[in-house]
């Protein structure tokens, strides 16, 4: 599939980006996409008009448009689980009739959103309270998609928080829940157990601990626990009354679920109106994705840039670098979104994938990352395509100088990655510093930057709820397009199952020495160590 493009590889992936700019002064206009207030600039890559045409051809060959419409219209595009994929409907509850398994899904979506809003208003006004008074704190207990979406969005929208304080517990490591519960009041805390299946061991263990904490602290679990889940049976078995359960359907994948009940903690923090703006932003990106020509479709060009770097140029990772401290969990969120979706080695039909799976995604906010791993981005032997995100404005007008520094650092990094520094320039620097002869050259070589390292920048006026919704939907569709081009199912995650099964089989072996004969030598030795040192 990538044959034609691979023939371009040697000449094109090494092409000088700086020269592309010299050849075409309008390159920034020609190799960028604008949508509403967002600008996605991919001009600092080696993509040329010919490469782009080849990449766009992949969309046609792989029927991206057909798969896209199948997804939006409720087709069972998650073929290994025989499920529709309709997180897009969560952000469009007032859309036209949408039939799944013989029933219109919009009315129940509206009803659930209405219930969430009523609950949020009652909690935020203090009408719904714990035994100790109005809820001061909310603890969302969930993991994976039942944690990363809400925690990422709640941090991102901190300037809009005017509700109870929100905390997020995910790890089964008792340290996580301990460190949060010890600083809040069990009589004024609302506990949200967020789990699509309501069987995830980490979440159920943390939920049981939280319930004991509420009970022993004089609280009333029946009043203070809510459940967000697809399973009425499991939530009832845990003892959560039906009226405290916010349900959703199996056509909402975990990592795509922040738009519905799983986003309740976010709604409690920022209020229903801001949550609606978040949904509206997501919906605007959906409409854009469905209607714009490929070349002007932001998620498509973001995806094709990813395909180019990963599949054609062979760069195995990409760095997500938000110059936005409040997007500090975005890299983790995107790790799940992208790697759980496209980290597969089997094609939709079960045959081995004839090309690489999706890339490793990692990152940290700028400017912190600059003082940690950017050394390798600039001078390491591997090329890591960098994806920058930055807002023109912060939310702290009184700290404008901070924001100016943030923005220029972001722009400087993409410029430095592209421009680099030649040996001649480095020698001139060293000469000016007083070096001569062989020492001059030795010192200069350490100061050479190869440059020509690709990056993209997504820039927006300010990180509002609407813009955050656009950004998240942008990445969701990017992952979808990449998955369709790779020919895989982006909506299952069988790769996480084996570890869960083995953990279950190991649990009893922690406390008894016999029975571990079928384990490998390393696992047996590690078990022995734990048994020996366990207090
Ligand atoms: O372990 C993978 C996974 O299934 C994710 O896809 C999901 O987001 C997470 O676990 C949590 O699942 P649940 O919401 O059912 O607790």
GROMACS .gro file of C-alpha atoms in nm, residues 24 61 246 250 311 385:
model
    6
   24UNK     CA    1   0.822   2.845  -0.217
   61UNK     CA    2  -0.774   0.381  -0.193
  246UNK     CA    3  -2.568   0.716   3.450
  250UNK     CA    4  -2.135  -0.039   2.433
  311UNK     CA    5   0.508   0.451   0.766
  385UNK     CA    6   0.874   1.420   1.459
   0.00000   0.00000   0.00000
